mmCIF file of C-alpha atoms and ligand atoms in Angstrom:
data_model
loop_
_atom_site.group_PDB
_atom_site.id
_atom_site.type_symbol
_atom_site.label_atom_id
_atom_site.label_comp_id
_atom_site.label_asym_id
_atom_site.label_seq_id
_atom_site.Cartn_x
_atom_site.Cartn_y
_atom_site.Cartn_z
ATOM 1 C CA MET V 136 0.000 0.302 -0.078
ATOM 2 C CA ARG V 137 0.811 3.693 -0.410
ATOM 3 C CA LYS V 138 3.667 4.636 2.016
ATOM 4 C CA MET V 139 3.363 8.486 3.080
ATOM 5 C CA HIS V 140 5.544 10.545 4.991
ATOM 6 C CA LYS V 141 2.653 12.241 6.145
ATOM 7 C CA PHE V 142 4.602 12.894 8.828
ATOM 8 C CA GLY V 143 7.555 14.802 7.213
ATOM 9 C CA LEU V 144 4.609 16.769 5.936
ATOM 10 C CA ALA V 145 2.695 17.451 8.750
ATOM 11 C CA ALA V 146 6.490 19.174 10.145
ATOM 12 C CA GLY V 147 7.187 20.823 7.749
ATOM 13 C CA LEU V 148 4.220 22.946 7.932
ATOM 14 C CA SER V 149 4.336 23.863 11.469
ATOM 15 C CA VAL V 150 7.930 24.270 10.522
ATOM 16 C CA ALA V 151 5.934 27.711 8.345
ATOM 17 C CA LEU V 152 3.168 27.657 10.726
ATOM 18 C CA LEU V 153 6.217 28.802 13.580
ATOM 19 C CA ALA V 154 8.314 31.024 11.228
ATOM 20 C CA ALA V 155 4.850 33.071 10.136
ATOM 21 C CA CYS V 156 3.766 33.625 14.114
ATOM 22 C CA GLY V 157 7.619 34.536 14.194
ATOM 23 C CA ASP V 158 6.868 37.267 11.659
ATOM 24 C CA ASN V 159 4.378 38.390 13.940
ATOM 25 C CA ALA V 160 6.020 38.584 16.716
ATOM 26 C CA GLU V 161 8.092 40.721 15.060
ATOM 27 C CA GLU V 162 6.187 42.653 13.549
ATOM 28 C CA ASN V 163 4.957 43.126 16.556
ATOM 29 C CA ASN V 164 8.072 44.254 18.183
ATOM 30 C CA ASN V 165 8.426 46.098 15.599
ATOM 31 C CA ALA V 166 5.391 48.317 16.111
ATOM 32 C CA ALA V 167 6.388 48.192 20.052
ATOM 33 C CA GLY V 168 9.275 49.991 19.153
ATOM 34 C CA ASN V 169 8.259 52.422 16.775
ATOM 35 C CA ASP V 170 5.932 53.043 19.345
ATOM 36 C CA ASN V 171 8.137 53.882 21.608
ATOM 37 C CA ALA V 172 10.019 55.977 18.455
ATOM 38 C CA ASP V 173 6.934 58.179 17.557
ATOM 39 C CA ASN V 174 5.823 59.313 21.135
ATOM 40 C CA ALA V 175 9.689 60.231 22.278
ATOM 41 C CA ALA V 176 9.866 62.314 19.224
ATOM 42 C CA GLU V 177 5.949 63.197 19.075
ATOM 43 C CA GLU V 178 6.669 66.371 20.830
ATOM 44 C CA ASN V 179 8.833 68.075 18.354
ATOM 45 C CA ASN V 180 8.087 66.279 15.377
ATOM 46 C CA GLY V 181 4.342 67.437 15.369
ATOM 47 C CA ALA V 182 4.287 69.661 12.518
ATOM 48 C CA GLU V 183 6.039 67.699 10.516
ATOM 49 C CA ASN V 184 3.872 64.553 10.759
ATOM 50 C CA ASN V 185 0.823 66.954 9.887
ATOM 51 C CA ALA V 186 1.990 68.220 7.100
ATOM 52 C CA ALA V 187 3.022 64.507 5.847
ATOM 53 C CA ASP V 188 -0.838 63.745 7.049
ATOM 54 C CA ASN V 189 -1.253 66.315 4.333
ATOM 55 C CA ASP V 190 0.394 65.756 1.805
ATOM 56 C CA ALA V 191 -1.000 61.813 1.299
ATOM 57 C CA ASP V 192 -5.215 62.760 2.103
ATOM 58 C CA ASN V 193 -4.384 65.443 -1.596
ATOM 59 C CA ASN V 194 -2.744 62.686 -3.488
ATOM 60 C CA GLU V 195 -5.954 60.219 -4.678
ATOM 61 C CA GLU V 196 -4.362 57.988 -6.498
ATOM 62 C CA ALA V 197 -1.891 56.260 -3.711
ATOM 63 C CA SER V 198 2.115 55.784 -5.499
ATOM 64 C CA GLY V 199 4.154 53.286 -4.551
ATOM 65 C CA ALA V 200 6.350 55.266 -1.879
ATOM 66 C CA ASP V 201 2.735 55.763 -0.387
ATOM 67 C CA TYR V 202 2.105 51.815 -1.152
ATOM 68 C CA GLY V 203 5.642 51.394 1.152
ATOM 69 C CA GLU V 204 5.158 52.938 4.284
ATOM 70 C CA ASP V 205 1.755 51.404 4.367
ATOM 71 C CA LEU V 206 3.229 48.296 3.822
ATOM 72 C CA ASP V 207 7.114 49.255 6.160
ATOM 73 C CA TYR V 208 8.669 49.071 2.913
ATOM 74 C CA THR V 209 8.079 44.397 3.342
ATOM 75 C CA ILE V 210 7.234 42.316 0.190
ATOM 76 C CA THR V 211 5.925 38.396 1.215
ATOM 77 C CA GLY V 212 8.217 36.495 0.208
ATOM 78 C CA ILE V 213 7.807 32.650 1.091
ATOM 79 C CA ASP V 214 10.487 30.146 1.545
ATOM 80 C CA ALA V 215 14.042 31.008 1.034
ATOM 81 C CA GLY V 216 14.900 28.551 -0.206
ATOM 82 C CA ALA V 217 12.191 29.178 -3.119
ATOM 83 C CA GLY V 218 14.019 30.362 -7.152
ATOM 84 C CA ILE V 219 11.511 33.755 -6.129
ATOM 85 C CA MET V 220 12.872 34.872 -3.453
ATOM 86 C CA SER V 221 15.915 34.846 -5.340
ATOM 87 C CA ALA V 222 14.486 36.591 -8.251
ATOM 88 C CA ALA V 223 12.576 38.899 -5.713
ATOM 89 C CA GLU V 224 15.806 39.895 -4.622
ATOM 90 C CA ASP V 225 16.917 40.521 -8.403
ATOM 91 C CA ALA V 226 14.440 42.873 -9.089
ATOM 92 C CA LEU V 227 14.845 45.003 -5.959
ATOM 93 C CA GLU V 228 18.488 46.287 -7.666
ATOM 94 C CA VAL V 229 17.137 45.996 -11.595
ATOM 95 C CA TYR V 230 13.589 48.042 -10.201
ATOM 96 C CA ASP V 231 16.297 50.395 -8.070
ATOM 97 C CA LEU V 232 13.729 49.395 -4.934
ATOM 98 C CA GLY V 233 16.378 50.093 -2.280
ATOM 99 C CA ASP V 234 13.991 50.814 0.575
ATOM 100 C CA TRP V 235 12.516 47.556 0.265
ATOM 101 C CA ASP V 236 12.429 44.271 1.884
ATOM 102 C CA ILE V 237 11.384 40.869 1.029
ATOM 103 C CA SER V 238 10.138 38.279 3.953
ATOM 104 C CA ALA V 239 11.541 35.211 3.737
ATOM 105 C CA SER V 240 7.890 32.895 5.256
ATOM 106 C CA SER V 241 6.538 29.875 3.935
ATOM 107 C CA ASP V 242 2.708 29.293 1.068
ATOM 108 C CA ALA V 243 0.966 29.441 3.848
ATOM 109 C CA ALA V 244 2.269 32.315 5.136
ATOM 110 C CA MET V 245 1.921 34.037 2.138
ATOM 111 C CA THR V 246 -1.635 33.298 0.834
ATOM 112 C CA GLN V 247 -2.714 33.945 4.917
ATOM 113 C CA ALA V 248 -1.065 36.957 4.435
ATOM 114 C CA LEU V 249 -3.379 38.038 1.137
ATOM 115 C CA GLY V 250 -6.378 36.500 2.502
ATOM 116 C CA ASP V 251 -5.462 39.155 6.154
ATOM 117 C CA ALA V 252 -5.292 42.288 3.125
ATOM 118 C CA PHE V 253 -8.555 41.298 1.015
ATOM 119 C CA GLU V 254 -10.776 41.214 4.187
ATOM 120 C CA ASN V 255 -9.913 44.774 4.433
ATOM 121 C CA GLU V 256 -8.311 45.724 0.948
ATOM 122 C CA GLU V 257 -5.740 46.413 2.312
ATOM 123 C CA PRO V 258 -1.883 46.627 0.054
ATOM 124 C CA VAL V 259 0.044 43.334 -0.355
ATOM 125 C CA ILE V 260 2.448 43.032 -2.441
ATOM 126 C CA VAL V 261 3.681 39.353 -2.232
ATOM 127 C CA THR V 262 5.636 36.411 -4.715
ATOM 128 C CA GLY V 263 3.109 34.640 -6.629
ATOM 129 C CA TRP V 264 3.294 32.371 -9.358
ATOM 130 C CA THR V 265 0.907 30.275 -11.194
ATOM 131 C CA PRO V 266 -0.579 27.949 -11.205
ATOM 132 C CA HIS V 267 -1.818 28.516 -8.117
ATOM 133 C CA TRP V 268 -5.332 28.362 -6.190
ATOM 134 C CA LYS V 269 -5.076 31.831 -5.404
ATOM 135 C CA PHE V 270 -6.249 33.131 -8.267
ATOM 136 C CA SER V 271 -8.812 32.007 -7.918
ATOM 137 C CA GLU V 272 -10.032 33.085 -4.269
ATOM 138 C CA TYR V 273 -8.729 36.535 -4.963
ATOM 139 C CA ASP V 274 -9.173 39.024 -7.543
ATOM 140 C CA LEU V 275 -5.189 39.362 -8.420
ATOM 141 C CA LYS V 276 -2.524 40.428 -10.682
ATOM 142 C CA PHE V 277 1.107 40.469 -11.701
ATOM 143 C CA LEU V 278 3.011 43.749 -11.746
ATOM 144 C CA ASP V 279 4.471 44.586 -15.133
ATOM 145 C CA ASP V 280 7.783 43.399 -15.365
ATOM 146 C CA PRO V 281 10.372 45.695 -18.267
ATOM 147 C CA GLU V 282 13.339 44.309 -17.332
ATOM 148 C CA GLY V 283 11.608 40.664 -17.803
ATOM 149 C CA VAL V 284 13.744 39.427 -14.178
ATOM 150 C CA PHE V 285 10.581 37.073 -13.719
ATOM 151 C CA GLY V 286 11.331 35.629 -17.342
ATOM 152 C CA GLU V 287 8.710 34.640 -19.642
ATOM 153 C CA ALA V 288 6.887 31.728 -19.224
ATOM 154 C CA GLU V 289 8.191 29.082 -18.082
ATOM 155 C CA ASP V 290 8.122 24.916 -17.929
ATOM 156 C CA ILE V 291 7.807 22.819 -14.503
ATOM 157 C CA HIS V 292 9.866 19.913 -15.204
ATOM 158 C CA THR V 293 10.192 16.016 -14.396
ATOM 159 C CA PHE V 294 14.180 14.856 -12.812
ATOM 160 C CA VAL V 295 14.906 11.213 -12.258
ATOM 161 C CA ARG V 296 17.560 10.253 -11.073
ATOM 162 C CA GLU V 297 20.610 8.380 -12.919
ATOM 163 C CA ASP V 298 19.564 4.661 -14.006
ATOM 164 C CA LEU V 299 15.758 5.318 -13.084
ATOM 165 C CA GLU V 300 15.481 3.715 -16.505
ATOM 166 C CA SER V 301 17.576 0.735 -16.379
ATOM 167 C CA ASP V 302 16.027 -0.154 -12.666
ATOM 168 C CA MET V 303 12.722 0.819 -12.759
ATOM 169 C CA PRO V 304 11.812 0.770 -16.679
ATOM 170 C CA GLU V 305 7.611 0.898 -15.807
ATOM 171 C CA ALA V 306 8.046 4.266 -13.512
ATOM 172 C CA TYR V 307 10.397 5.682 -16.236
ATOM 173 C CA GLN V 308 7.761 5.444 -19.559
ATOM 174 C CA VAL V 309 5.468 7.147 -16.745
ATOM 175 C CA LEU V 310 7.142 9.943 -15.678
ATOM 176 C CA ASP V 311 8.134 10.392 -19.310
ATOM 177 C CA ASN V 312 4.823 10.445 -20.239
ATOM 178 C CA PHE V 313 3.714 12.260 -18.096
ATOM 179 C CA GLN V 314 2.191 16.303 -19.087
ATOM 180 C CA TRP V 315 -0.928 18.546 -18.140
ATOM 181 C CA SER V 316 -1.634 21.665 -18.285
ATOM 182 C CA GLU V 317 -1.941 24.549 -15.487
ATOM 183 C CA ASP V 318 -5.844 24.102 -15.906
ATOM 184 C CA ASP V 319 -5.356 20.569 -14.450
ATOM 185 C CA MET V 320 -3.257 20.768 -11.266
ATOM 186 C CA GLY V 321 -5.497 24.144 -11.498
ATOM 187 C CA GLU V 322 -7.867 21.999 -10.611
ATOM 188 C CA ILE V 323 -6.303 19.842 -8.122
ATOM 189 C CA MET V 324 -5.032 23.104 -5.793
ATOM 190 C CA VAL V 325 -8.242 24.072 -5.588
ATOM 191 C CA SER V 326 -10.445 21.411 -4.710
ATOM 192 C CA ILE V 327 -7.466 21.043 -1.982
ATOM 193 C CA GLN V 328 -8.063 24.852 -1.105
ATOM 194 C CA GLU V 329 -11.527 24.161 -0.522
ATOM 195 C CA GLY V 330 -10.862 21.357 1.670
ATOM 196 C CA MET V 331 -10.408 18.265 0.372
ATOM 197 C CA ASP V 332 -7.930 15.477 1.604
ATOM 198 C CA GLU V 333 -5.002 16.085 -0.854
ATOM 199 C CA GLU V 334 -4.987 12.746 -1.985
ATOM 200 C CA GLU V 335 -8.805 12.385 -2.093
ATOM 201 C CA ALA V 336 -8.388 14.990 -4.716
ATOM 202 C CA ALA V 337 -5.932 13.665 -6.346
ATOM 203 C CA ARG V 338 -7.535 10.951 -6.514
ATOM 204 C CA GLU V 339 -10.951 13.003 -7.804
ATOM 205 C CA TRP V 340 -8.603 14.445 -10.794
ATOM 206 C CA ILE V 341 -7.635 11.094 -11.966
ATOM 207 C CA ASP V 342 -10.974 9.948 -12.252
ATOM 208 C CA ALA V 343 -12.288 12.460 -14.176
ATOM 209 C CA ASN V 344 -9.052 13.105 -16.708
ATOM 210 C CA GLU V 345 -8.842 9.374 -16.973
ATOM 211 C CA ASP V 346 -7.929 9.291 -20.927
ATOM 212 C CA LEU V 347 -5.020 12.004 -19.998
ATOM 213 C CA VAL V 348 -3.821 9.097 -17.068
ATOM 214 C CA ALA V 349 -4.251 6.326 -19.726
ATOM 215 C CA GLU V 350 -1.997 8.048 -22.492
ATOM 216 C CA TRP V 351 0.291 7.827 -20.200
ATOM 217 C CA THR V 352 0.658 4.692 -18.897
ATOM 218 C CA ASP V 353 -0.512 2.737 -21.888
ATOM 219 C CA GLY V 354 1.610 0.096 -22.687
ATOM 220 C CA VAL V 355 2.978 0.643 -19.144
ATOM 221 C CA ASP V 356 3.914 -2.475 -17.600
ATOM 222 C CA GLU V 357 2.286 -3.001 -13.434
ATOM 223 C CA VAL V 358 4.822 -3.984 -11.068
ATOM 224 C CA ASP V 359 5.172 -5.734 -7.862
ATOM 225 C CA GLY V 360 4.605 -3.583 -4.553
ATOM 226 C CA GLU V 361 8.272 -1.831 -6.012
ATOM 227 C CA GLN V 362 9.129 1.069 -3.178
ATOM 228 C CA ILE V 363 9.553 4.296 -5.730
ATOM 229 C CA ASP V 364 10.635 8.104 -3.578
ATOM 230 C CA LEU V 365 9.413 11.006 -4.810
ATOM 231 C CA VAL V 366 10.602 14.297 -3.319
ATOM 232 C CA PHE V 367 9.359 17.690 -3.575
ATOM 233 C CA VAL V 368 8.441 21.006 -2.225
ATOM 234 C CA ALA V 369 4.921 22.091 -0.410
ATOM 235 C CA TRP V 370 3.994 24.834 -1.821
ATOM 236 C CA ASP V 371 1.001 24.106 -3.118
ATOM 237 C CA SER V 372 1.526 23.397 -6.950
ATOM 238 C CA GLU V 373 3.767 20.836 -6.081
ATOM 239 C CA ILE V 374 0.949 19.332 -3.662
ATOM 240 C CA ALA V 375 -0.606 18.775 -5.600
ATOM 241 C CA SER V 376 1.228 16.629 -8.804
ATOM 242 C CA THR V 377 3.029 14.987 -6.186
ATOM 243 C CA ASN V 378 0.355 13.331 -5.183
ATOM 244 C CA MET V 379 -1.156 12.822 -8.111
ATOM 245 C CA ILE V 380 1.687 11.567 -10.084
ATOM 246 C CA ALA V 381 1.946 8.759 -6.558
ATOM 247 C CA LEU V 382 -1.605 7.773 -7.114
ATOM 248 C CA VAL V 383 -0.445 6.954 -10.804
ATOM 249 C CA LEU V 384 2.448 4.752 -9.942
ATOM 250 C CA GLU V 385 0.761 3.226 -6.661
ATOM 251 C CA ASP V 386 -2.268 1.850 -9.352
ATOM 252 C CA LEU V 387 0.496 0.877 -11.279
ATOM 253 C CA GLY V 388 1.901 -1.210 -8.143
ATOM 254 C CA TYR V 389 3.624 1.131 -7.067
ATOM 255 C CA GLU V 390 4.662 1.223 -3.500
ATOM 256 C CA VAL V 391 5.102 5.123 -2.728
ATOM 257 C CA SER V 392 6.850 7.356 -0.401
ATOM 258 C CA MET V 393 6.494 11.089 -0.542
ATOM 259 C CA ASP V 394 9.177 13.458 1.218
ATOM 260 C CA PRO V 395 8.556 16.700 1.317
ATOM 261 C CA LEU V 396 12.217 18.957 1.633
ATOM 262 C CA GLU V 397 13.567 22.107 1.126
ATOM 263 C CA ALA V 398 14.081 23.152 -3.127
ATOM 264 C CA ASN V 399 17.868 23.380 -2.615
ATOM 265 C CA PHE V 400 17.410 19.655 -1.222
ATOM 266 C CA MET V 401 14.783 17.729 -3.672
ATOM 267 C CA PHE V 402 17.313 18.387 -6.408
ATOM 268 C CA GLN V 403 20.034 17.098 -3.903
ATOM 269 C CA ALA V 404 18.341 13.821 -3.575
ATOM 270 C CA VAL V 405 17.437 13.754 -7.053
ATOM 271 C CA ALA V 406 20.850 14.101 -7.526
ATOM 272 C CA ASP V 407 22.756 12.055 -5.702
ATOM 273 C CA GLY V 408 20.075 9.279 -6.150
ATOM 274 C CA GLN V 409 18.576 8.819 -2.984
ATOM 275 C CA ALA V 410 15.104 9.641 -4.393
ATOM 276 C CA ASP V 411 14.133 8.723 -7.938
ATOM 277 C CA ALA V 412 11.881 10.839 -8.977
ATOM 278 C CA MET V 413 10.489 15.169 -8.322
ATOM 279 C CA VAL V 414 8.201 16.708 -11.190
ATOM 280 C CA ALA V 415 9.167 19.806 -9.384
ATOM 281 C CA ALA V 416 11.693 22.109 -11.594
ATOM 282 C CA TRP V 417 10.638 25.582 -13.169
ATOM 283 C CA LEU V 418 13.103 26.599 -15.896
ATOM 284 C CA PRO V 419 14.197 28.254 -17.636
ATOM 285 C CA LEU V 420 15.051 30.401 -15.026
ATOM 286 C CA THR V 421 13.498 29.450 -11.310
ATOM 287 C CA HIS V 422 15.681 27.096 -11.157
ATOM 288 C CA ASP V 423 18.335 27.714 -13.203
ATOM 289 C CA HIS V 424 20.657 27.899 -10.361
ATOM 290 C CA LEU V 425 20.022 24.897 -8.614
ATOM 291 C CA VAL V 426 20.180 22.667 -12.706
ATOM 292 C CA GLU V 427 23.423 23.947 -13.105
ATOM 293 C CA ASP V 428 24.324 22.827 -9.404
ATOM 294 C CA TYR V 429 22.616 19.640 -9.352
ATOM 295 C CA GLY V 430 21.599 18.919 -13.031
ATOM 296 C CA ASP V 431 24.194 17.298 -14.184
ATOM 297 C CA SER V 432 23.926 14.229 -12.199
ATOM 298 C CA MET V 433 20.518 13.788 -12.728
ATOM 299 C CA GLU V 434 18.479 13.381 -16.043
ATOM 300 C CA ASP V 435 16.112 15.904 -17.103
ATOM 301 C CA LEU V 436 11.907 14.086 -19.278
ATOM 302 C CA GLY V 437 10.648 17.608 -19.893
ATOM 303 C CA ALA V 438 8.634 19.854 -19.041
ATOM 304 C CA ASN V 439 5.690 18.411 -17.463
ATOM 305 C CA LEU V 440 3.729 21.607 -18.089
ATOM 306 C CA GLU V 441 3.907 24.879 -20.145
ATOM 307 C CA GLY V 442 3.372 27.861 -19.296
ATOM 308 C CA ALA V 443 3.804 28.653 -15.429
ATOM 309 C CA ARG V 444 4.246 32.044 -15.083
ATOM 310 C CA THR V 445 5.890 33.911 -10.735
ATOM 311 C CA GLY V 446 6.341 37.350 -10.686
ATOM 312 C CA LEU V 447 5.410 40.079 -7.765
ATOM 313 C CA VAL V 448 1.016 39.683 -7.274
ATOM 314 C CA VAL V 449 -0.728 42.203 -5.993
ATOM 315 C CA PRO V 450 -4.696 42.198 -5.545
ATOM 316 C CA GLU V 451 -6.417 43.881 -8.538
ATOM 317 C CA TYR V 452 -7.708 47.264 -5.771
ATOM 318 C CA MET V 453 -4.631 48.617 -6.017
ATOM 319 C CA ASP V 454 -3.367 51.303 -7.768
ATOM 320 C CA ILE V 455 0.320 50.564 -9.537
ATOM 321 C CA ASP V 456 0.584 48.243 -12.638
ATOM 322 C CA SER V 457 4.703 47.364 -12.293
ATOM 323 C CA ILE V 458 7.275 47.287 -10.712
ATOM 324 C CA GLU V 459 8.712 50.678 -11.646
ATOM 325 C CA ASP V 460 5.609 52.151 -9.914
ATOM 326 C CA LEU V 461 7.332 50.649 -6.567
ATOM 327 C CA GLN V 462 10.844 53.126 -6.982
HETATM 328 N N1 PBE H 501 7.545 28.442 -6.768
HETATM 329 C C1 PBE H 501 6.199 27.878 -7.042
HETATM 330 C C2 PBE H 501 8.511 27.602 -7.803
HETATM 331 C C3 PBE H 501 8.824 26.653 -7.978
HETATM 332 C C4 PBE H 501 7.521 26.178 -7.560
HETATM 333 C C5 PBE H 501 7.516 29.412 -7.843
HETATM 334 C C6 PBE H 501 7.348 29.051 -5.487
HETATM 335 C C7 PBE H 501 9.530 28.737 -6.242
HETATM 336 O O1 PBE H 501 9.591 29.813 -6.435
HETATM 337 O O2 PBE H 501 11.271 28.412 -6.620
#
């Protein structure tokens, strides 16, 4: 039967929650610190503060600079190891946004920040990507990126360890054939977001897409309980894809384990042969540095999904359209 390393995922999520709590604690400290500073400075700066208030009132449209103050010049990021975090750091340099910082948290904490902002129509800027359920849940837009720091459309590639083809030809064939669309992945993500168990959501998608799955498994022999180890990162997109392909392999007779890791350890595990495969490499840009480090020691089976995208994402109700507007 399927051997899910759920404890690993649970641990990953509590780390994410702790990280989120940590962030709050930090914010509270900062808030407290600022209050004290404000109180001390209040008498002297009273006139200046009023002038600033008037300025803000006179501005009909919020500018990037106003949002900067509202947001404490902070963009809400995800896990520090994600490729989108380095791209976002690059964006700060390229667009001359020296005042801004990117806070590291997790996919879960980032979507929580979005939810909190939408409750009160407050501004928020996050590192975001598609496919992701947040675009079905909230009215969001990518900020234009005229310098192309986040690249064009990305493909998500499947990588397997060396020798997988000779050791496990059946799994290799399925992984090589595996290809689906943004909408396919999105359907599973939305079901999970709406409260469905991850495995159940993947099963529901497989049942509704038997023809496509049959194309991947066409002519592939069944196996008898062979163990196959998949690795992934607990990004919502990869939770969806990895659960889905794990079930397809399980239906073929494999005993499947799924281990959530940080991005660099996911690549390393497949390169070292400790894990058999992953379906979570975003190229040509997001995981470029990881492919550079580990790509030679593993096999790229090509894109399993085309047309993914990453960037800075904000609510539609915000009055900015480009990363340049944050200057
Ligand atoms: N992501 C989702 C990943 C790849 C998949 C965009 C958060 C990253 O930035 O590394």
